[in-house]
mmCIF file of C-alpha atoms in Angstrom:
data_model
loop_
_atom_site.group_PDB
_atom_site.id
_atom_site.type_symbol
_atom_site.label_atom_id
_atom_site.label_comp_id
_atom_site.label_asym_id
_atom_site.label_seq_id
_atom_site.Cartn_x
_atom_site.Cartn_y
_atom_site.Cartn_z
ATOM 1 C CA MET F 122 244.094 -126.985 195.071
ATOM 2 C CA ARG F 123 243.269 -130.667 195.646
ATOM 3 C CA ARG F 124 245.847 -130.872 198.482
ATOM 4 C CA ALA F 125 244.418 -127.800 200.180
ATOM 5 C CA PHE F 126 240.958 -129.251 199.856
ATOM 6 C CA CYS F 127 242.064 -132.528 201.461
ATOM 7 C CA VAL F 128 243.670 -130.721 204.409
ATOM 8 C CA ALA F 129 240.525 -128.705 204.963
ATOM 9 C CA ALA F 130 238.398 -131.826 204.758
ATOM 10 C CA MET F 131 240.577 -133.641 207.322
ATOM 11 C CA ALA F 132 240.343 -130.696 209.702
ATOM 12 C CA LEU F 133 236.595 -130.736 209.368
ATOM 13 C CA MET F 134 236.451 -134.455 210.139
ATOM 14 C CA ALA F 135 238.676 -134.008 213.200
ATOM 15 C CA CYS F 136 236.271 -131.582 214.805
ATOM 16 C CA SER F 137 233.066 -133.175 213.544
ATOM 17 C CA SER F 138 232.316 -134.710 216.913
ATOM 18 C CA GLU F 139 231.960 -131.208 218.349
ATOM 19 C CA VAL F 140 229.675 -129.927 215.600
ATOM 20 C CA PRO F 141 226.053 -131.099 215.482
ATOM 21 C CA ALA F 142 224.918 -132.552 212.164
ATOM 22 C CA GLU F 143 222.086 -130.083 211.678
ATOM 23 C CA PRO F 144 224.232 -126.877 211.745
ATOM 24 C CA TYR F 145 226.712 -128.672 209.461
ATOM 25 C CA GLU F 146 223.989 -129.058 206.840
ATOM 26 C CA GLN F 147 222.610 -125.575 207.437
ATOM 27 C CA ALA F 148 226.043 -124.075 206.913
ATOM 28 C CA GLY F 149 226.053 -125.481 203.392
ATOM 29 C CA ILE F 150 229.392 -127.232 203.859
ATOM 30 C CA ALA F 151 228.095 -130.481 202.391
ATOM 31 C CA ASP F 152 226.969 -128.667 199.257
ATOM 32 C CA SER F 153 230.357 -126.963 198.945
ATOM 33 C CA VAL F 154 232.201 -130.265 199.198
ATOM 34 C CA ALA F 155 229.873 -131.840 196.626
ATOM 35 C CA SER F 156 230.441 -128.966 194.206
ATOM 36 C CA LEU F 157 234.184 -129.718 194.178
ATOM 37 C CA ALA F 158 233.724 -133.381 193.288
ATOM 38 C CA GLU F 159 234.415 -134.388 189.692
ATOM 39 C CA PRO F 160 231.101 -135.100 187.940
ATOM 40 C CA ARG F 161 230.487 -138.801 187.504
ATOM 41 C CA PHE F 162 230.762 -140.375 184.082
ATOM 42 C CA LEU F 163 227.833 -142.046 182.381
ATOM 43 C CA ASP F 164 228.251 -144.736 179.747
ATOM 44 C CA TYR F 165 226.291 -145.069 176.542
ATOM 45 C CA GLU F 166 225.201 -147.653 174.000
ATOM 46 C CA VAL F 167 224.719 -147.014 170.293
ATOM 47 C CA VAL F 168 221.175 -148.033 169.415
ATOM 48 C CA GLN F 169 221.537 -147.340 165.699
ATOM 49 C CA SER F 170 223.240 -144.969 163.282
ATOM 50 C CA PHE F 171 221.941 -142.953 160.359
ATOM 51 C CA PRO F 172 223.569 -141.144 157.433
ATOM 52 C CA HIS F 173 224.419 -137.487 158.020
ATOM 53 C CA ASP F 174 225.385 -134.878 155.438
ATOM 54 C CA PRO F 175 229.203 -134.631 155.729
ATOM 55 C CA THR F 176 229.079 -131.074 154.365
ATOM 56 C CA ALA F 177 226.799 -129.939 157.212
ATOM 57 C CA PHE F 178 228.752 -127.884 159.749
ATOM 58 C CA THR F 179 226.263 -128.740 162.489
ATOM 59 C CA GLN F 180 225.528 -125.966 164.977
ATOM 60 C CA GLY F 181 222.042 -126.761 166.247
ATOM 61 C CA LEU F 182 219.983 -129.959 166.341
ATOM 62 C CA PHE F 183 216.513 -130.627 167.690
ATOM 63 C CA ILE F 184 213.399 -132.739 167.171
ATOM 64 C CA GLU F 185 209.941 -131.200 167.196
ATOM 65 C CA ASP F 186 206.737 -133.158 166.505
ATOM 66 C CA GLY F 187 208.871 -136.124 165.499
ATOM 67 C CA GLN F 188 210.781 -134.180 162.847
ATOM 68 C CA LEU F 189 214.518 -133.535 162.828
ATOM 69 C CA TYR F 190 215.760 -129.969 162.340
ATOM 70 C CA GLU F 191 219.333 -128.779 161.985
ATOM 71 C CA SER F 192 221.100 -125.435 161.723
ATOM 72 C CA THR F 193 224.508 -125.230 160.075
ATOM 73 C CA GLY F 194 227.294 -122.671 160.075
ATOM 74 C CA ARG F 195 230.061 -120.998 158.073
ATOM 75 C CA TYR F 196 229.772 -117.730 156.216
ATOM 76 C CA GLU F 197 227.871 -117.992 152.917
ATOM 77 C CA GLN F 198 226.964 -121.605 153.760
ATOM 78 C CA SER F 199 224.730 -121.316 156.843
ATOM 79 C CA THR F 200 221.331 -122.983 156.649
ATOM 80 C CA LEU F 201 218.220 -124.004 158.529
ATOM 81 C CA ARG F 202 217.123 -127.508 157.524
ATOM 82 C CA LEU F 203 214.374 -130.047 157.962
ATOM 83 C CA VAL F 204 216.155 -133.395 157.627
ATOM 84 C CA ASP F 205 215.012 -136.917 156.802
ATOM 85 C CA LEU F 206 216.323 -138.894 159.762
ATOM 86 C CA GLU F 207 216.548 -142.186 157.864
ATOM 87 C CA THR F 208 218.525 -140.886 154.883
ATOM 88 C CA GLY F 209 220.183 -137.738 156.214
ATOM 89 C CA ASP F 210 218.906 -135.827 153.191
ATOM 90 C CA PRO F 211 217.525 -132.308 153.632
ATOM 91 C CA ILE F 212 213.784 -132.129 152.966
ATOM 92 C CA GLN F 213 213.608 -128.360 153.238
ATOM 93 C CA VAL F 214 216.422 -125.794 153.372
ATOM 94 C CA ARG F 215 216.572 -122.083 154.019
ATOM 95 C CA GLY F 216 219.901 -120.291 153.612
ATOM 96 C CA LEU F 217 220.872 -117.529 155.996
ATOM 97 C CA PRO F 218 222.073 -114.195 154.562
ATOM 98 C CA ALA F 219 225.708 -114.470 153.493
ATOM 99 C CA GLN F 220 226.962 -112.117 156.216
ATOM 100 C CA TYR F 221 225.736 -114.445 158.972
ATOM 101 C CA PHE F 222 227.499 -117.459 160.465
ATOM 102 C CA GLY F 223 224.662 -119.677 161.697
ATOM 103 C CA GLU F 224 224.743 -121.135 165.187
ATOM 104 C CA GLY F 225 222.299 -122.874 167.547
ATOM 105 C CA ALA F 226 218.565 -123.196 166.967
ATOM 106 C CA THR F 227 215.481 -124.164 168.943
ATOM 107 C CA PRO F 228 211.684 -124.163 168.488
ATOM 108 C CA VAL F 229 209.458 -121.581 170.152
ATOM 109 C CA ASP F 230 205.730 -122.164 169.567
ATOM 110 C CA ASP F 231 205.288 -122.334 165.777
ATOM 111 C CA THR F 232 208.639 -120.710 165.042
ATOM 112 C CA ILE F 233 212.318 -121.613 165.020
ATOM 113 C CA VAL F 234 214.876 -119.260 166.535
ATOM 114 C CA VAL F 235 218.372 -119.342 165.005
ATOM 115 C CA LEU F 236 221.424 -117.600 166.455
ATOM 116 C CA THR F 237 224.370 -116.152 164.590
ATOM 117 C CA TRP F 238 227.946 -116.234 165.815
ATOM 118 C CA ARG F 239 229.496 -112.766 165.958
ATOM 119 C CA SER F 240 226.766 -110.618 164.400
ATOM 120 C CA GLY F 241 224.707 -110.320 167.578
ATOM 121 C CA VAL F 242 221.564 -111.117 165.585
ATOM 122 C CA GLY F 243 218.985 -113.850 166.053
ATOM 123 C CA ILE F 244 216.451 -114.703 163.351
ATOM 124 C CA VAL F 245 212.938 -116.043 163.915
ATOM 125 C CA PHE F 246 211.577 -118.310 161.166
ATOM 126 C CA ASP F 247 208.122 -119.738 160.609
ATOM 127 C CA ARG F 248 208.531 -123.426 161.426
ATOM 128 C CA GLU F 249 206.429 -124.693 158.532
ATOM 129 C CA SER F 250 207.552 -122.469 155.665
ATOM 130 C CA PHE F 251 210.976 -121.319 156.983
ATOM 131 C CA THR F 252 209.942 -117.762 156.132
ATOM 132 C CA PRO F 253 211.912 -115.201 158.165
ATOM 133 C CA LEU F 254 209.477 -113.359 160.446
ATOM 134 C CA ARG F 255 211.685 -111.012 162.439
ATOM 135 C CA SER F 256 215.092 -110.578 164.005
ATOM 136 C CA PHE F 257 216.404 -109.494 167.380
ATOM 137 C CA THR F 258 219.768 -108.504 168.800
ATOM 138 C CA TYR F 259 221.892 -109.617 171.738
ATOM 139 C CA PRO F 260 225.335 -108.565 172.991
ATOM 140 C CA GLY F 261 228.382 -110.700 172.352
ATOM 141 C CA GLU F 262 228.416 -114.033 170.574
ATOM 142 C CA GLY F 263 225.751 -116.675 170.027
ATOM 143 C CA TRP F 264 226.697 -120.372 170.232
ATOM 144 C CA GLY F 265 224.004 -122.776 171.453
ATOM 145 C CA LEU F 266 220.295 -122.403 172.161
ATOM 146 C CA THR F 267 217.621 -124.494 173.852
ATOM 147 C CA GLY F 268 214.502 -123.979 175.944
ATOM 148 C CA ASP F 269 212.310 -125.556 178.594
ATOM 149 C CA GLY F 270 209.001 -124.139 177.348
ATOM 150 C CA GLU F 271 209.183 -121.085 179.582
ATOM 151 C CA ARG F 272 212.783 -119.898 179.152
ATOM 152 C CA LEU F 273 215.481 -119.910 176.515
ATOM 153 C CA PHE F 274 219.076 -120.769 177.374
ATOM 154 C CA LEU F 275 221.856 -119.252 175.253
ATOM 155 C CA SER F 276 225.541 -120.184 175.383
ATOM 156 C CA ASP F 277 228.198 -117.797 174.101
ATOM 157 C CA GLY F 278 231.454 -119.719 174.522
ATOM 158 C CA SER F 279 231.953 -118.542 178.083
ATOM 159 C CA PRO F 280 231.092 -120.352 181.360
ATOM 160 C CA VAL F 281 227.844 -118.331 181.461
ATOM 161 C CA ILE F 282 224.536 -119.506 180.020
ATOM 162 C CA ARG F 283 222.143 -116.602 179.547
ATOM 163 C CA ILE F 284 218.452 -116.981 180.329
ATOM 164 C CA LEU F 285 216.159 -115.202 177.857
ATOM 165 C CA ASP F 286 212.457 -114.518 177.634
ATOM 166 C CA PRO F 287 211.321 -116.685 174.661
ATOM 167 C CA ARG F 288 209.132 -113.951 173.182
ATOM 168 C CA THR F 289 210.926 -110.692 173.872
ATOM 169 C CA PHE F 290 214.439 -112.224 173.957
ATOM 170 C CA ALA F 291 215.319 -109.949 176.858
ATOM 171 C CA GLN F 292 217.842 -111.450 179.250
ATOM 172 C CA THR F 293 216.189 -112.349 182.538
ATOM 173 C CA GLY F 294 219.043 -114.100 184.293
ATOM 174 C CA GLN F 295 222.132 -116.237 183.896
ATOM 175 C CA ILE F 296 223.625 -119.553 184.960
ATOM 176 C CA ASN F 297 227.284 -119.660 185.964
ATOM 177 C CA VAL F 298 228.439 -123.133 184.968
ATOM 178 C CA THR F 299 231.096 -124.884 187.059
ATOM 179 C CA TYR F 300 232.925 -128.182 186.748
ATOM 180 C CA ALA F 301 234.301 -129.453 190.080
ATOM 181 C CA GLY F 302 234.136 -125.913 191.421
ATOM 182 C CA SER F 303 235.833 -124.189 188.478
ATOM 183 C CA PRO F 304 234.151 -122.199 185.656
ATOM 184 C CA LEU F 305 233.640 -124.303 182.514
ATOM 185 C CA PRO F 306 233.996 -122.351 179.235
ATOM 186 C CA ARG F 307 233.388 -123.368 175.590
ATOM 187 C CA LEU F 308 229.820 -124.504 176.206
ATOM 188 C CA ASN F 309 228.366 -124.955 172.742
ATOM 189 C CA GLU F 310 225.232 -126.680 171.425
ATOM 190 C CA LEU F 311 222.580 -127.147 174.105
ATOM 191 C CA GLU F 312 219.588 -129.417 174.676
ATOM 192 C CA TRP F 313 217.030 -129.496 177.483
ATOM 193 C CA ILE F 314 216.615 -133.106 178.654
ATOM 194 C CA GLY F 315 214.889 -134.276 181.813
ATOM 195 C CA GLY F 316 215.077 -130.960 183.634
ATOM 196 C CA HIS F 317 218.772 -130.467 182.902
ATOM 197 C CA ILE F 318 220.829 -128.704 180.244
ATOM 198 C CA TRP F 319 222.988 -130.994 178.155
ATOM 199 C CA ALA F 320 225.886 -129.179 176.505
ATOM 200 C CA ASN F 321 228.641 -129.973 174.057
ATOM 201 C CA VAL F 322 232.034 -128.643 175.125
ATOM 202 C CA TRP F 323 233.642 -127.214 171.992
ATOM 203 C CA GLN F 324 236.716 -128.999 170.621
ATOM 204 C CA THR F 325 236.046 -132.004 172.812
ATOM 205 C CA ASP F 326 233.880 -135.076 172.354
ATOM 206 C CA ARG F 327 232.340 -134.593 175.763
ATOM 207 C CA VAL F 328 228.775 -133.836 176.771
ATOM 208 C CA VAL F 329 228.180 -132.306 180.201
ATOM 209 C CA ILE F 330 224.880 -132.364 182.068
ATOM 210 C CA ILE F 331 224.190 -129.147 183.987
ATOM 211 C CA ASP F 332 221.860 -128.516 186.907
ATOM 212 C CA PRO F 333 220.141 -125.271 185.831
ATOM 213 C CA ASN F 334 219.454 -124.294 189.444
ATOM 214 C CA THR F 335 223.065 -124.398 190.627
ATOM 215 C CA GLY F 336 225.079 -124.303 187.392
ATOM 216 C CA ARG F 337 226.996 -127.394 188.524
ATOM 217 C CA VAL F 338 227.984 -130.048 186.011
ATOM 218 C CA ILE F 339 226.556 -133.107 187.713
ATOM 219 C CA GLU F 340 227.300 -135.787 185.097
ATOM 220 C CA GLN F 341 229.272 -136.185 181.874
ATOM 221 C CA ILE F 342 229.533 -138.507 178.891
ATOM 222 C CA ASP F 343 232.719 -139.174 176.932
ATOM 223 C CA LEU F 344 231.757 -139.850 173.292
ATOM 224 C CA THR F 345 235.307 -139.956 171.906
ATOM 225 C CA GLU F 346 234.913 -143.481 170.537
ATOM 226 C CA LEU F 347 231.602 -142.750 168.850
ATOM 227 C CA HIS F 348 233.193 -141.371 165.678
ATOM 228 C CA PRO F 349 236.970 -142.076 165.612
ATOM 229 C CA ALA F 350 239.386 -139.334 164.612
ATOM 230 C CA ALA F 351 240.494 -141.428 161.634
ATOM 231 C CA ASP F 352 237.006 -140.990 160.168
ATOM 232 C CA ARG F 353 237.188 -137.196 160.369
ATOM 233 C CA ASN F 354 238.645 -134.943 157.693
ATOM 234 C CA ASN F 355 239.664 -132.188 160.103
ATOM 235 C CA PRO F 356 240.153 -133.115 163.787
ATOM 236 C CA PHE F 357 240.129 -129.427 164.771
ATOM 237 C CA ASP F 358 236.748 -128.636 163.194
ATOM 238 C CA ASP F 359 234.978 -131.982 162.923
ATOM 239 C CA VAL F 360 234.105 -132.277 166.607
ATOM 240 C CA LEU F 361 231.027 -133.524 168.384
ATOM 241 C CA ASN F 362 228.283 -130.902 168.188
ATOM 242 C CA GLY F 363 224.596 -131.627 168.093
ATOM 243 C CA ILE F 364 222.250 -133.109 170.707
ATOM 244 C CA ALA F 365 218.554 -133.779 170.078
ATOM 245 C CA GLN F 366 215.933 -135.577 172.107
ATOM 246 C CA ASN F 367 212.591 -136.797 170.843
ATOM 247 C CA SER F 368 210.544 -135.765 173.870
ATOM 248 C CA GLU F 369 207.717 -138.082 172.833
ATOM 249 C CA THR F 370 209.852 -141.241 172.861
ATOM 250 C CA GLY F 371 212.871 -140.223 174.953
ATOM 251 C CA GLN F 372 215.283 -141.140 172.140
ATOM 252 C CA ILE F 373 218.528 -139.158 172.115
ATOM 253 C CA TYR F 374 220.533 -138.385 168.977
ATOM 254 C CA VAL F 375 224.011 -136.899 168.611
ATOM 255 C CA THR F 376 226.231 -135.928 165.716
ATOM 256 C CA GLY F 377 229.122 -133.614 164.910
ATOM 257 C CA LYS F 378 230.320 -130.948 162.523
ATOM 258 C CA ASN F 379 230.837 -132.523 159.084
ATOM 259 C CA TRP F 380 230.236 -136.005 160.464
ATOM 260 C CA SER F 381 228.996 -138.636 158.034
ATOM 261 C CA LYS F 382 226.787 -140.263 160.666
ATOM 262 C CA LEU F 383 224.169 -139.345 163.232
ATOM 263 C CA PHE F 384 223.783 -141.707 166.179
ATOM 264 C CA GLU F 385 220.911 -142.692 168.417
ATOM 265 C CA ILE F 386 222.393 -143.460 171.838
ATOM 266 C CA ARG F 387 221.076 -144.862 175.066
ATOM 267 C CA VAL F 388 222.678 -143.503 178.232
ATOM 268 C CA VAL F 389 223.435 -146.061 180.949
ATOM 269 C CA ASP F 390 225.168 -146.025 184.330
ATOM 270 C CA HIS F 391 228.942 -146.309 184.306
ATOM 271 C CA GLN F 392 230.122 -149.867 184.988
#
């Protein structure tokens, strides 16, 4: 595929003198070439680390009004939690019904919406009391969930991110995510940061940054060295999963399933 792309690119350059620049741009060729480029890597610095409950199978992570919330998975163990950032201890916990495998979570107004994996059911909780208020259904699986204040974005393990109405939960659209021109599956926990969707890629220690208008992965961060494999009990399960931004301060936090630490990171340009 790369060889074919190079041949096509050379042919285009050979005849470029005969093609005015303006039609070239109008034809969208520049955008097509850009979409095939591998997304650039960003570097990161660890600002500080905090304890994290190593029994928490992290599925969703977010900060609202300066408070850290987390949803965890596994049947008969799934929870919604308010967590003390400094100690990692749960301040408030609500268990999900035993038949549900908890997944991603995000705030909507004064509520928290939590997905389940294969049950096709989402649960809406009161954000202060964690009282279940109602439920809704969706087809297929639920993995990650985030929102931009006007829309919800739901990942389901495929290269498609569904766009939902945050109050009716009806699907209003979708984003087809591509990495260097190819569909990118296994999109997991999501976070809306700076007008883009940040996503964990399941069973990797990579975060991809997605343009919601085009679906293109435009940047990526390799966090493999953040929590070495030697510090993990199960390399298959204990992968990076959990991205939260404090929108008031811009601080970004990441963790993983059953990790013993949660990290505040600062993203910097690749050197």
